[in-house]
Amino acid sequence: SQTIHQWPATLVQPVGSPLSLECTVEGTSNPNLYWYRQAAGRGLQLLFYSVGIGQISSEVPQNLSASRPQDRQFILSSKKLLLSDSGFYLCAFNQAGVGSPLHFGNGTRLTVT
Amino acid sequence: QKEVEQDPGPLSVPEGAIVSLNCTYSNSAFQYFMWYRQYSRKGPELLMYTYSSGNKEDGRFTAQVDKSSKYISLFIRDSQPSDSATYLCAMRANSGGSNYKLTFGKGTLLTVNP
């Protein structure tokens, strides 16, 4: 079966520190991968998506970057965190093809202090 | 006008009630419609997935899509306290290429009281 793993579940980081959140998918090959941020009252905001290794599309200019070093691995990074980077970060995947629904990981709650 | 509108609630019902959750949308290109359930501090979980207009039933859950009115609904029969969660609608156009983006509603917070 297809599963998605995301870690850590919670993270508290000081302003100016680096960030690395990791997501891996099992049970499928060549998935589309996504990073979302969810803020209270603001819904889900798509940050990055990837249709293949090394292929990253950015939806929102910001302090974050994403990388896909392997087929089923997606990493969200920052060199220097801002207070405004606090939020709930969700990784998701689906199969290639327009009709495939998204499946989400359990998220990382990031607090920048 | 926002692409997807969803009443944020909160919605509070007694156990056993029928719950109706709704979303309206403005983009007539949307063809794929989804409902997700999200428990507190967890990721959204796919509940229902439909294509174009019509109804789909899965256990106590029924999803309805009315494309002529640009309106989708999720009905929960015999609601249980374990149904207490935030429900998100999501939709996508039937476009090719690399446009796989979902448009989400902001979610409705549901509480089912025992």
XYZ file of C-alpha atoms in Angstrom:
227
model
C 0.000 0.000 0.000
C 1.032 3.592 -0.524
C 2.163 5.522 2.523
C 3.705 8.895 3.188
C 5.999 9.721 6.073
C 6.808 13.191 7.270
C 9.063 14.275 10.116
C 9.523 15.712 12.601
C 5.985 16.102 13.922
C 6.838 19.261 15.842
C 9.763 21.621 15.692
C 10.732 24.756 17.586
C 13.476 26.789 15.975
C 14.967 30.236 16.696
C 14.783 33.029 14.163
C 17.705 32.898 11.768
C 18.307 29.169 12.138
C 18.179 26.753 9.174
C 15.319 24.364 8.468
C 15.080 20.950 6.902
C 11.811 19.004 6.771
C 11.758 15.638 5.089
C 9.026 13.624 3.430
C 9.206 10.160 1.893
C 6.639 8.117 0.022
C 6.431 4.333 -0.115
C 4.548 1.932 -2.323
C 4.607 3.933 -5.531
C 7.094 5.219 -8.074
C 7.391 8.582 -9.813
C 4.764 10.309 -7.672
C 3.978 13.995 -7.862
C 5.097 15.575 -4.581
C 3.831 18.711 -2.864
C 4.565 20.967 0.091
C 1.668 22.906 1.585
C 1.464 25.301 4.503
C -1.706 25.550 6.544
C -2.403 28.614 8.648
C -5.420 29.006 10.895
C -8.261 30.674 9.047
C -6.283 30.853 5.818
C -6.619 27.383 4.404
C -4.012 25.357 2.563
C -1.380 27.230 0.606
C 0.603 25.343 -2.030
C 4.312 26.133 -1.659
C 6.092 23.760 -4.040
C 5.319 20.823 -6.277
C 7.503 18.366 -8.150
C 6.722 16.022 -11.024
C 10.139 14.343 -11.026
C 13.644 14.224 -9.567
C 15.211 17.673 -9.591
C 12.032 19.288 -10.987
C 10.638 21.845 -8.566
C 7.951 24.446 -9.196
C 7.508 27.272 -6.717
C 4.079 28.736 -6.186
C 4.861 31.485 -3.732
C 8.072 33.569 -3.531
C 9.326 33.254 0.022
C 12.079 32.310 2.384
C 11.774 28.595 1.628
C 13.124 26.199 -0.979
C 12.435 22.598 -1.904
C 14.487 19.781 -3.331
C 13.800 16.286 -4.617
C 17.059 14.340 -4.476
C 15.377 10.961 -4.976
C 12.190 9.794 -6.657
C 10.225 9.431 -3.418
C 11.954 12.008 -1.226
C 10.965 15.645 -0.910
C 12.739 18.158 1.324
C 11.655 21.610 2.435
C 14.463 23.918 3.510
C 15.322 27.378 4.655
C 18.704 28.976 5.264
C 17.385 31.489 7.811
C 13.974 31.159 9.389
C 11.682 34.133 9.931
C 8.937 34.446 12.525
C 6.444 34.411 9.667
C 7.596 30.905 8.688
C 5.748 29.450 11.680
C 2.904 27.184 10.642
C 1.739 23.669 9.884
C 3.622 22.158 6.945
C 2.125 19.292 5.017
C 3.703 17.023 2.441
C 1.421 15.315 -0.072
C 1.621 13.077 -3.098
C -0.475 11.726 -5.928
C 0.029 9.569 -8.959
C 0.960 11.201 -12.241
C -2.208 12.099 -14.138
C -4.781 14.821 -13.705
C -7.462 12.813 -11.927
C -5.455 11.382 -9.060
C -6.393 12.718 -5.606
C -3.836 14.004 -3.124
C -2.772 12.040 -0.052
C -1.251 13.943 2.838
C 1.296 13.208 5.524
C 0.579 14.077 9.140
C 2.377 17.365 9.009
C 5.079 19.236 10.893
C 4.096 22.006 13.275
C 6.884 24.569 13.096
C 7.206 27.330 15.658
C 9.838 29.965 15.039
C 10.730 31.843 18.232
C -15.215 36.377 -5.697
C -13.119 33.597 -4.191
C -12.687 30.460 -6.276
C -14.009 28.218 -3.506
C -16.242 29.313 -0.639
C -16.835 27.124 2.403
C -18.690 28.092 5.559
C -16.104 27.840 8.355
C -18.693 27.029 10.999
C -18.235 25.965 13.702
C -21.046 23.466 13.326
C -22.237 21.604 16.419
C -24.746 18.733 16.196
C -26.000 15.963 18.504
C -24.912 12.395 17.948
C -27.054 10.661 15.341
C -27.866 13.842 13.414
C -27.546 14.199 9.657
C -24.816 16.678 8.811
C -24.672 18.694 5.609
C -21.428 20.394 4.603
C -21.243 22.548 1.510
C -18.930 24.393 -0.842
C -19.612 26.723 -3.726
C -17.164 27.529 -6.472
C -16.827 29.922 -9.378
C -14.513 28.126 -11.833
C -16.617 26.152 -14.311
C -13.490 24.211 -15.360
C -13.448 22.239 -12.103
C -14.162 18.585 -12.828
C -12.691 16.627 -9.908
C -14.127 17.120 -6.436
C -12.826 15.849 -3.127
C -13.703 15.957 0.540
C -11.022 15.633 3.192
C -11.380 15.112 6.930
C -8.733 16.620 9.179
C -8.421 15.815 12.849
C -6.643 18.270 15.094
C -2.865 18.286 14.552
C -3.096 15.699 11.764
C -2.910 15.835 7.986
C -6.080 15.836 5.854
C -7.439 12.385 5.044
C -9.237 11.746 1.757
C -12.889 10.870 2.401
C -14.664 11.127 -0.933
C -13.582 11.644 -4.525
C -15.951 12.313 -7.401
C -15.675 13.261 -11.029
C -18.126 15.674 -12.653
C -21.753 15.783 -11.490
C -23.704 13.195 -9.523
C -23.766 11.398 -6.210
C -21.361 8.998 -4.565
C -22.046 7.036 -1.418
C -19.590 5.348 0.942
C -21.039 4.017 4.163
C -22.464 6.922 6.147
C -21.008 9.487 3.750
C -22.594 10.814 0.552
C -20.979 13.329 -1.762
C -23.069 15.323 -4.211
C -21.887 17.510 -7.067
C -24.165 19.943 -8.905
C -22.056 21.498 -11.625
C -24.919 23.573 -12.991
C -25.129 25.376 -9.639
C -21.391 25.108 -8.913
C -22.234 23.534 -5.584
C -20.935 20.443 -3.808
C -22.118 18.800 -0.615
C -21.040 16.140 1.840
C -23.723 14.440 3.916
C -22.928 12.444 7.026
C -25.688 10.171 8.294
C -25.931 8.935 11.883
C -23.098 11.245 12.900
C -20.726 10.021 15.610
C -18.443 11.864 18.039
C -15.539 10.411 16.044
C -16.724 12.492 13.074
C -15.705 15.633 14.970
C -13.063 17.211 12.744
C -12.500 19.897 10.150
C -13.862 19.034 6.704
C -12.183 20.490 3.651
C -13.550 20.527 0.145
C -11.103 20.532 -2.758
C -11.399 20.618 -6.515
C -9.330 20.544 -9.646
C -9.777 21.388 -13.310
C -9.406 18.750 -15.990
C -6.308 20.258 -17.531
C -3.306 18.468 -18.865
C 0.370 19.275 -18.641
C 1.755 19.826 -15.181
C -1.202 21.674 -13.691
C -2.062 19.392 -10.812
C -3.079 22.051 -8.364
C -5.991 21.568 -6.061
C -8.076 24.505 -4.896
C -9.215 24.061 -1.307
C -11.972 25.525 0.761
C -10.906 26.844 4.161
C -12.660 24.030 5.992
C -15.693 23.627 8.250
C -15.151 22.668 11.891
C -17.694 20.034 12.946
C -18.354 18.897 16.509
C -20.663 15.934 17.173
C -21.822 15.914 20.785
C -22.529 12.583 22.516
